[in-house]
Short mmCIF file of C-alpha atoms in Angstrom, two decimals:
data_model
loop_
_atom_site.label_atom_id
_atom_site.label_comp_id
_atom_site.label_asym_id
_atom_site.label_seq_id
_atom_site.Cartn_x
_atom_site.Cartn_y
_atom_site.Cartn_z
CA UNK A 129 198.22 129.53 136.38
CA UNK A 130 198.16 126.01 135.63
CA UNK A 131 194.32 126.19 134.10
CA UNK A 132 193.23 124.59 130.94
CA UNK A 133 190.21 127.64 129.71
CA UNK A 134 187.59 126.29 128.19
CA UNK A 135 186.84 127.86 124.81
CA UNK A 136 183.32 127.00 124.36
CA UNK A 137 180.38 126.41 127.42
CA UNK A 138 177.66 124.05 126.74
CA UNK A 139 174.48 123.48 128.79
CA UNK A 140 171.31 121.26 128.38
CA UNK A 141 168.53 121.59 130.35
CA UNK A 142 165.25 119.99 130.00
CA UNK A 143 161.97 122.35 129.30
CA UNK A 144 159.67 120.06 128.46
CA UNK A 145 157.00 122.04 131.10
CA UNK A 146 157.76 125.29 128.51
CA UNK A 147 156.50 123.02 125.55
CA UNK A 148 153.28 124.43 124.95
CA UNK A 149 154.98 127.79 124.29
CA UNK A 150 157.54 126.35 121.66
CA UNK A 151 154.76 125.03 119.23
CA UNK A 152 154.40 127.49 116.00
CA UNK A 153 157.06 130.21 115.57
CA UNK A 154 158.58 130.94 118.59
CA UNK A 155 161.04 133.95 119.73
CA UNK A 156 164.00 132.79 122.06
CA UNK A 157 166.18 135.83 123.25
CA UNK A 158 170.09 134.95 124.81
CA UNK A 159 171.58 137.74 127.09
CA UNK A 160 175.11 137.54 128.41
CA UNK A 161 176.00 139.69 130.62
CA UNK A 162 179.57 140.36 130.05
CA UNK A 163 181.39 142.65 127.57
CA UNK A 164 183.96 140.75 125.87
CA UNK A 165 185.40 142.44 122.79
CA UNK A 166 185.51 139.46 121.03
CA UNK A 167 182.04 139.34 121.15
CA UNK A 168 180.15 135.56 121.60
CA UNK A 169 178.91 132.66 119.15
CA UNK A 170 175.61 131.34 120.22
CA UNK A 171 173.85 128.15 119.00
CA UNK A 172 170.38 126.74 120.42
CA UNK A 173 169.24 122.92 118.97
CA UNK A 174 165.98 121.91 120.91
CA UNK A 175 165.66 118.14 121.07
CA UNK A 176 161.78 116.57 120.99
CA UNK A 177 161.65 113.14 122.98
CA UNK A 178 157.88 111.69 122.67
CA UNK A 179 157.76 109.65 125.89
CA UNK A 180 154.32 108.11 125.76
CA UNK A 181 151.24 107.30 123.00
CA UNK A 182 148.13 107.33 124.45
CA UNK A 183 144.98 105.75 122.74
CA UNK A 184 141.86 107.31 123.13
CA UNK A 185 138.51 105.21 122.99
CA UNK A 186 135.21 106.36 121.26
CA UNK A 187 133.35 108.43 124.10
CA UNK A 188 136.36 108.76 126.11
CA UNK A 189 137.55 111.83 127.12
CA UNK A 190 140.43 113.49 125.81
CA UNK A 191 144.28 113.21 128.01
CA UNK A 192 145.12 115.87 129.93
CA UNK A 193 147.61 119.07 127.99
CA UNK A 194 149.99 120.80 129.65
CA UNK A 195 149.78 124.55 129.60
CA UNK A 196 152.10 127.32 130.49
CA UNK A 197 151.36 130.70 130.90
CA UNK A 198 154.31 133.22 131.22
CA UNK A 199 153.70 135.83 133.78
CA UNK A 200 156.45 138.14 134.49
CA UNK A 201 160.32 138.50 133.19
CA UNK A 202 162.69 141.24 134.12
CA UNK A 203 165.58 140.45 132.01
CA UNK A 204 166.73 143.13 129.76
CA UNK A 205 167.54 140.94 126.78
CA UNK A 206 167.05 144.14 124.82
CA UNK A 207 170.09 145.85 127.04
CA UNK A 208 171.91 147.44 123.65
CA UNK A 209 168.76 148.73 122.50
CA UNK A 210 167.93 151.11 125.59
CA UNK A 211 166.51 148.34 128.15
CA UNK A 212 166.53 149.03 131.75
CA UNK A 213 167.74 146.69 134.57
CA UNK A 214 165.63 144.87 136.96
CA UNK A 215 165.29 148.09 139.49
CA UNK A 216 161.70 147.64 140.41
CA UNK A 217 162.10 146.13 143.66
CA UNK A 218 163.62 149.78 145.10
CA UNK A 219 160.25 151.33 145.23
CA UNK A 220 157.69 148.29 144.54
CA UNK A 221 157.25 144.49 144.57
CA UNK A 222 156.44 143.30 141.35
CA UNK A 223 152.86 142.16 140.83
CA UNK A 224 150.68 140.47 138.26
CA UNK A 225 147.28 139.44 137.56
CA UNK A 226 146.30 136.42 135.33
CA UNK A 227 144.07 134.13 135.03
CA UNK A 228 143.35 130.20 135.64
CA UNK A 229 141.89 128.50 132.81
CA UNK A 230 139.13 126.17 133.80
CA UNK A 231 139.89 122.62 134.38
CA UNK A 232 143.18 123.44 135.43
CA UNK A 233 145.39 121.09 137.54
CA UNK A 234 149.03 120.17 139.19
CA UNK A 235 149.35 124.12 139.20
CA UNK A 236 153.20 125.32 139.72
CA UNK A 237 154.81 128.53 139.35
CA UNK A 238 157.98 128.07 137.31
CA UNK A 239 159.93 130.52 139.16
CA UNK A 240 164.07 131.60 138.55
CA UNK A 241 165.61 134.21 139.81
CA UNK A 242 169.21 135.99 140.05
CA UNK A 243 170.19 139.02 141.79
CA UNK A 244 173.41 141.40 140.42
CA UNK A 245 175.21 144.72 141.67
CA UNK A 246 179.05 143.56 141.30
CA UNK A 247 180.47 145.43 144.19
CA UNK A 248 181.15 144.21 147.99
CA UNK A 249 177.32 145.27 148.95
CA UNK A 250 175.58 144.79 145.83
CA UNK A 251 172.74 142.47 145.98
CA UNK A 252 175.29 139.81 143.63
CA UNK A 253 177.15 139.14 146.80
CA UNK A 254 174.52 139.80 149.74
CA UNK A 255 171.67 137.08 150.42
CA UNK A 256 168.68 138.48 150.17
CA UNK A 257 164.95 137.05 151.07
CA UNK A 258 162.79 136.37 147.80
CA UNK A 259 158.83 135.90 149.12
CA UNK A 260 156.33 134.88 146.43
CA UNK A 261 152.96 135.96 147.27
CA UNK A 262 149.54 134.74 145.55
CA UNK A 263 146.29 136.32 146.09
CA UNK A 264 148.08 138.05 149.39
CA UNK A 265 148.94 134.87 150.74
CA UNK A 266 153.08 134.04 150.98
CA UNK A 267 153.58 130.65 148.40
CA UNK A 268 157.41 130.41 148.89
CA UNK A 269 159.72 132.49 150.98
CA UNK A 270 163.59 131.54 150.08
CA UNK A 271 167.18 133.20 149.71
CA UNK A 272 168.93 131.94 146.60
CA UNK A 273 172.52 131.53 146.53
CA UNK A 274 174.91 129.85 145.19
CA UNK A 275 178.28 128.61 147.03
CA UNK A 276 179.29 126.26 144.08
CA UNK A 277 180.84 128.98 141.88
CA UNK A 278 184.72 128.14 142.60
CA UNK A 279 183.79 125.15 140.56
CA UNK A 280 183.03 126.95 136.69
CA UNK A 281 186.28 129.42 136.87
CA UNK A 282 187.55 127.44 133.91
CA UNK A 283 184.68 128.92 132.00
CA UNK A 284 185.67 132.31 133.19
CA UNK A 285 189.39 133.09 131.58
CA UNK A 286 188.24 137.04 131.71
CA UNK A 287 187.63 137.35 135.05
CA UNK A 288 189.70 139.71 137.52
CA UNK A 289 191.78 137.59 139.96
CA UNK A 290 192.69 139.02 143.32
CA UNK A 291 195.76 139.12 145.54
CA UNK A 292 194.41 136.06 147.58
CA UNK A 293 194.22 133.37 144.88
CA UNK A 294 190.65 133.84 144.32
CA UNK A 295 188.74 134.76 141.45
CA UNK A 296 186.22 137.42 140.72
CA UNK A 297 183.97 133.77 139.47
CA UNK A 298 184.63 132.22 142.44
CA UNK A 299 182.45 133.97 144.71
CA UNK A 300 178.85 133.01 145.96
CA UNK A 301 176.41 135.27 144.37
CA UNK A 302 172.43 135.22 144.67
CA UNK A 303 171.45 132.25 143.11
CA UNK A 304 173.91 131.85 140.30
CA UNK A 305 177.19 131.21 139.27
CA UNK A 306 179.40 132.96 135.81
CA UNK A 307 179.68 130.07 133.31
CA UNK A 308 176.62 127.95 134.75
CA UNK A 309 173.09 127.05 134.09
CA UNK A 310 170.24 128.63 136.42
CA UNK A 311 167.85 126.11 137.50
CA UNK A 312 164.21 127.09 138.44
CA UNK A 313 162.43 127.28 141.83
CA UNK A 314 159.18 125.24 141.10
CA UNK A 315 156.29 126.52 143.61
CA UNK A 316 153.62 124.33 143.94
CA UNK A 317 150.13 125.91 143.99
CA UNK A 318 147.44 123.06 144.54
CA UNK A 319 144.70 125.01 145.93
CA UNK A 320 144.72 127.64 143.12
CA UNK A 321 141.14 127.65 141.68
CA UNK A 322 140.06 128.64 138.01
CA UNK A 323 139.54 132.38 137.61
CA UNK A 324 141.50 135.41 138.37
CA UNK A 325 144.53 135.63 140.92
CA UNK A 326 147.35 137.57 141.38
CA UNK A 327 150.97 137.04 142.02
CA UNK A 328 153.77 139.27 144.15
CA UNK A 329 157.27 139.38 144.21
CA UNK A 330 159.05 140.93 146.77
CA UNK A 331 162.85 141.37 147.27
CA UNK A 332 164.48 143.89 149.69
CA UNK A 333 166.77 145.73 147.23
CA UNK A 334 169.73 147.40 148.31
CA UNK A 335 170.75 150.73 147.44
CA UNK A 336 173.04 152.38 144.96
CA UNK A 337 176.19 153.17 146.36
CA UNK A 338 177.67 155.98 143.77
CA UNK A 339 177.06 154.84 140.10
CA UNK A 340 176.46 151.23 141.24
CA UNK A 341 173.17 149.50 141.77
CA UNK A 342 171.44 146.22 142.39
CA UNK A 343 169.16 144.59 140.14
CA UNK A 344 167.66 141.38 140.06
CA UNK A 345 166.66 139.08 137.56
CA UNK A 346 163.25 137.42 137.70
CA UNK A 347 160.79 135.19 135.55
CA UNK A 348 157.68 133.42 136.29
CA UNK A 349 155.52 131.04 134.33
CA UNK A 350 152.79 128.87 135.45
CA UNK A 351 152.36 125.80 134.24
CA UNK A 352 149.98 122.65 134.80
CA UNK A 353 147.81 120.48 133.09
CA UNK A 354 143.72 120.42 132.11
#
């Protein structure tokens, strides 16, 4: 009672490290993960702010570019046409191989990640450890979560409110929040050398409890400059 709902949600976040991958034609998927009949409206406008000019002299060499690699994504953005959650993590850790181009530098992993299972002991609601491994060696070893969420519920007018004044929104969840942005984990990786390497994920999922299961969200991209 006594809450103004907002109607629309807006959110800006800057991804000018993703910029070598929006050159050209470039496919940009949204998933929302709720199941409003009403369905949703969804607009994307990408801003381009040139924030230096660089002059380059005869016999000079060339400025450093910025590249970005993707590596890994579990998000089923294709969820209506048969796509399968984020389960991996029951059996496996999730690893990938890729490659350093030569001259590379300022090497980070570009790293978010969100876990799910809406029920008391689903991973949504239970902090669990994410470890990033490269080359068998642990890069980052974190627990995302979010306590924050109390402050989006008017950007959540469908969700189920309990007997205690809370609402379904308002509860910490593994690192995000319903109605709010997801910002990424950068993992610095200075000492990563040109060639091959490979990258882990590991994050202890918890198990299925009738119908109901965990699942977590994860994306990776590395990105630097040569």
């Amino acid at each position: 009672r006594g809450i103004v709902w907002e109607d629309t949600t807006a959110y800006r976040v800057d991804v000018t490290e993703l910029a070598p991958l929006l050159r050209g034609e470039a496919w940009i998927g949204a998933f929302i993960g709720n199941y409003d009949q009403g369905g949703h409206v969804v607009s994307l406008n990408l801003r381009y702010h040139p924030n230096r000019r660089e002059a380059v002299a005869a016999g000079d060499p060339a400025p450093a570019q910025r590249f970005a690699v993707p590596l890994f994504n579990t998000c089923n953005v294709m969820e209506m046409a048969g796509q399968e959650y984020g389960r991996i993590f029951a059996n496996d850790s999730l690893t990938v191989t890729f490659d350093v181009p030569a001259g590379a530098r300022d090497i980070t992993l570009r790293y978010l990640t969100t876990g799910h299972g809406g029920w008391e002991n689903g991973d949504e609601f239970v902090p669990k450890v994410n470890e990033i491994l490269v080359d068998g060696r642990t890069a980052a070893r974190f627990v995302p979560w979010r306590s924050d969420c109390g402050a989006y519920r008017a950007f959540n007018p469908a969700s189920g409110n309990f007997w205690n004044g809370m609402s379904s929104s308002d509860y910490s969840r593994s690192g995000w929040c319903p109605g709010a942005a997801v910002s990424p984990m950068l993992v610095p990786l200075p000492d990563l050398a040109p060639g091959r390497h490979t990258v882990k994920v590991a994050i202890p999922l918890g198990a299925p409890e009738g119908t109901s299961f965990s699942a977590w969200n994860v994306s990776g991209v590395l990105i630097g400059e040569r």
